[in-house]
Short mmCIF file of C-alpha atoms in Angstrom, two decimals:
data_model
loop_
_atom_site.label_atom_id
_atom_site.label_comp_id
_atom_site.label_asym_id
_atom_site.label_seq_id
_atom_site.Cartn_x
_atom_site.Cartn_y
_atom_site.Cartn_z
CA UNK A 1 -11.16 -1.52 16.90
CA UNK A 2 -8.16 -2.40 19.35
CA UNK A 3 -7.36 0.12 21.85
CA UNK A 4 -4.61 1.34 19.78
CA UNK A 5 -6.80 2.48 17.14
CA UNK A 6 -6.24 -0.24 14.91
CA UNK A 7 -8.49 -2.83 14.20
CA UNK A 8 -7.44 -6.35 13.99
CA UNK A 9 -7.39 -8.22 10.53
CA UNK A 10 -8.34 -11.71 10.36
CA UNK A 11 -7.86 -14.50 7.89
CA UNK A 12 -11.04 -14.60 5.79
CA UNK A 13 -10.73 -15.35 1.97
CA UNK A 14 -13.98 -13.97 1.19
CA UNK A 15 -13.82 -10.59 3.54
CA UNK A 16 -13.19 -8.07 1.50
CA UNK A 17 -11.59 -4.43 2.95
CA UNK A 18 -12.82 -1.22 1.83
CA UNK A 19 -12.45 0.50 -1.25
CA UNK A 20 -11.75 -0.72 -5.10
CA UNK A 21 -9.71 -3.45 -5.41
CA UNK A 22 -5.88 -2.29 -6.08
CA UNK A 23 -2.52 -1.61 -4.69
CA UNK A 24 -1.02 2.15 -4.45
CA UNK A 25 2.77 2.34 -4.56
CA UNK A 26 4.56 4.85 -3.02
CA UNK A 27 8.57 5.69 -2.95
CA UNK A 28 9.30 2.96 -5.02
CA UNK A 29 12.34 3.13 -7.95
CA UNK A 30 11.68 1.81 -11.17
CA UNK A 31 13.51 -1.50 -10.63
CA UNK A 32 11.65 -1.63 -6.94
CA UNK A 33 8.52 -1.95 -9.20
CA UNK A 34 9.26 -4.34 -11.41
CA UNK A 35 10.32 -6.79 -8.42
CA UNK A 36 7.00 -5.77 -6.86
CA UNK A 37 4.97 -6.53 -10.26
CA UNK A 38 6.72 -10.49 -10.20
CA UNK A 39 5.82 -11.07 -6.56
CA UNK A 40 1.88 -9.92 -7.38
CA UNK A 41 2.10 -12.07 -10.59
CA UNK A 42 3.70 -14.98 -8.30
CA UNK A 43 1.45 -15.17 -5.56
CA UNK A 44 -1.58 -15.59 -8.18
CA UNK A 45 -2.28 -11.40 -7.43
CA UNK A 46 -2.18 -10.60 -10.93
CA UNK A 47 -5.79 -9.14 -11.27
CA UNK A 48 -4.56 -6.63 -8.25
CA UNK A 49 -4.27 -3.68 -10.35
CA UNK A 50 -1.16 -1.19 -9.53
CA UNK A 51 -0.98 1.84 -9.37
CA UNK A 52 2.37 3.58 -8.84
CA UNK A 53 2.20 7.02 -7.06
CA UNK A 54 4.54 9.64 -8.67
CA UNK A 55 5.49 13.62 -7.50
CA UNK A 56 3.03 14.67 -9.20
CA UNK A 57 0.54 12.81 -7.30
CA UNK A 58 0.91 14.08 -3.71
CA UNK A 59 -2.10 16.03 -3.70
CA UNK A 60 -4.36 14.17 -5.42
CA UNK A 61 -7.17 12.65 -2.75
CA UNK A 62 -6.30 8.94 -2.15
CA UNK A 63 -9.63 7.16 -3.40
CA UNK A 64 -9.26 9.10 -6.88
CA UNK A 65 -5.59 7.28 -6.99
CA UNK A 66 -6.72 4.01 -5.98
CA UNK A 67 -9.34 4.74 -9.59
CA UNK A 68 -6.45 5.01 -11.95
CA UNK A 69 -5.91 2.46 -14.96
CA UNK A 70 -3.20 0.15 -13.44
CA UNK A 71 0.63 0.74 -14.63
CA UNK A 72 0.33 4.92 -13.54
CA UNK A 73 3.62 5.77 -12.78
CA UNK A 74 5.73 2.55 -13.40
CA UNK A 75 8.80 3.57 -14.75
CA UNK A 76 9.25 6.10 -13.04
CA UNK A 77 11.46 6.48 -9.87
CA UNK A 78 8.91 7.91 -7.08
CA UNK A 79 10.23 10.63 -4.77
CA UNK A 80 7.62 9.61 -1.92
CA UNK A 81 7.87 8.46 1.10
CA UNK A 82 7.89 4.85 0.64
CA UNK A 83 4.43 3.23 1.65
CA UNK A 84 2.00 0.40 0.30
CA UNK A 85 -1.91 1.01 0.49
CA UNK A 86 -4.13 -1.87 -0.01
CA UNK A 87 -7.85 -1.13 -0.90
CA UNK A 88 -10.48 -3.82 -2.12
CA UNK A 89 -8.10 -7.39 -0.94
CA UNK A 90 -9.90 -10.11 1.22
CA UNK A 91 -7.95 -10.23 4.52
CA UNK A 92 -6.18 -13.12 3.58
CA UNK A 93 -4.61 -11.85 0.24
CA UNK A 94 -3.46 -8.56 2.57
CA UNK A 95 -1.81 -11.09 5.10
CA UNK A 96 -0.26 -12.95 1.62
CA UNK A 97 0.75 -9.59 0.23
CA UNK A 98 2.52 -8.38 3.60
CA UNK A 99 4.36 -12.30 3.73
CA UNK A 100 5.51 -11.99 0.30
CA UNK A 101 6.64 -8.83 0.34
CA UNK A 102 9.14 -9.58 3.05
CA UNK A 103 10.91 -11.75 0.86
CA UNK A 104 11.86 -9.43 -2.07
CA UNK A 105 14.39 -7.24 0.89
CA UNK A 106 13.69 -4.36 -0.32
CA UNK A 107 13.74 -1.23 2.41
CA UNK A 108 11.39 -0.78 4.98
CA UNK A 109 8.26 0.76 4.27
CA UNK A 110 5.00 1.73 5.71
CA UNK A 111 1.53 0.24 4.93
CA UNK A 112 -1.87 1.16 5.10
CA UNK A 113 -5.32 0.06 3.92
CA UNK A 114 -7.84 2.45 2.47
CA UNK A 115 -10.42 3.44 4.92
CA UNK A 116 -13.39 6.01 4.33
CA UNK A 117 -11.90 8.46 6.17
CA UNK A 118 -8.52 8.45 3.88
CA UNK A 119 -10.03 8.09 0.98
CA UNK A 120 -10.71 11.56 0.99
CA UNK A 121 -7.06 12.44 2.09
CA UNK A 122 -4.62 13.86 -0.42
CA UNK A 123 -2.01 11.29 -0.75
CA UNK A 124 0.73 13.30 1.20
CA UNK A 125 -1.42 13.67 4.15
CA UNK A 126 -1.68 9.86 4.79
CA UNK A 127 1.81 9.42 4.00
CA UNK A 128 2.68 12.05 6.93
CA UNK A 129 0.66 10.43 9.23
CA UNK A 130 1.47 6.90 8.21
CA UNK A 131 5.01 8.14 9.52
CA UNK A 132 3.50 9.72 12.64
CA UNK A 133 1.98 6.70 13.48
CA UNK A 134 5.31 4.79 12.81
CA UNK A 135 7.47 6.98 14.81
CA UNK A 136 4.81 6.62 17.48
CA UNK A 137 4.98 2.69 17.46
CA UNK A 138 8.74 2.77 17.87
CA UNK A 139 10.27 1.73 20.87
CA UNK A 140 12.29 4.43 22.48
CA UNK A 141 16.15 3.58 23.33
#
């Protein structure tokens, strides 16, 4: 781990991070999703299952999330903070993910990747401190 707290990622196609393999959605609308869904499907991340986080959701722990059926919640407009947690993905399909993603310009978000410690975390925790951590990174003017 880098003095920061945060460990390093590297490149490796065979590395796989922690935790089942899927995607969580947060704060995403219902056309967000779908735009989302094509870049997976274009970048050959089609077996990524997604699961899109809804109101409802905020308490559940993150790991039970992450065990849904994929398609939970598309449709429907999320009132979330917006954030993207990655959970199972070899380093290099996080590093693809993060690429591609840039490209659909859709607002910016925060991102995360399941750990054992926020597995256990009821969704709206990590989101809080995803933003902690954000506002913490930022520059001051």
């Amino acid at each position: 781990m880098c003095a920061s707290g945060f460990s390093k990622i590297g490149s490796s196609a065979k590395k796989r991070l922690f935790g089942p393999r899927a995607v969580l959605v947060c704060g995403y609308t219902a056309a967000e999703q779908a735009l989302l869904l094509d870049m997976i499907e274009r970048f050959r991340l089609a077996e990524l299952p997604a699961i899109f986080a809804i109101g409802e959701d905020m308490d559940r722990p993150v790991g039970e999330l992450l065990a849904l059926a994929s398609g939970h919640g598309r449709g429907q407009d999320s009132p979330l903070p917006r954030a993207v947690v990655l959970s199972g993905v070899t380093e290099k399909e996080l590093t693809t993910f993060m690429a591609a993603w840039k490209h659909l310009g859709l607002p910016r978000q925060n991102w995360a990747t399941l750990t054992p410690t926020s597995e256990a975390w009821p969704l709206m925790d990590l989101l809080t401190e995803l933003d902690l951590e954000r506002i913490a990174l930022t520059p001051k003017a």
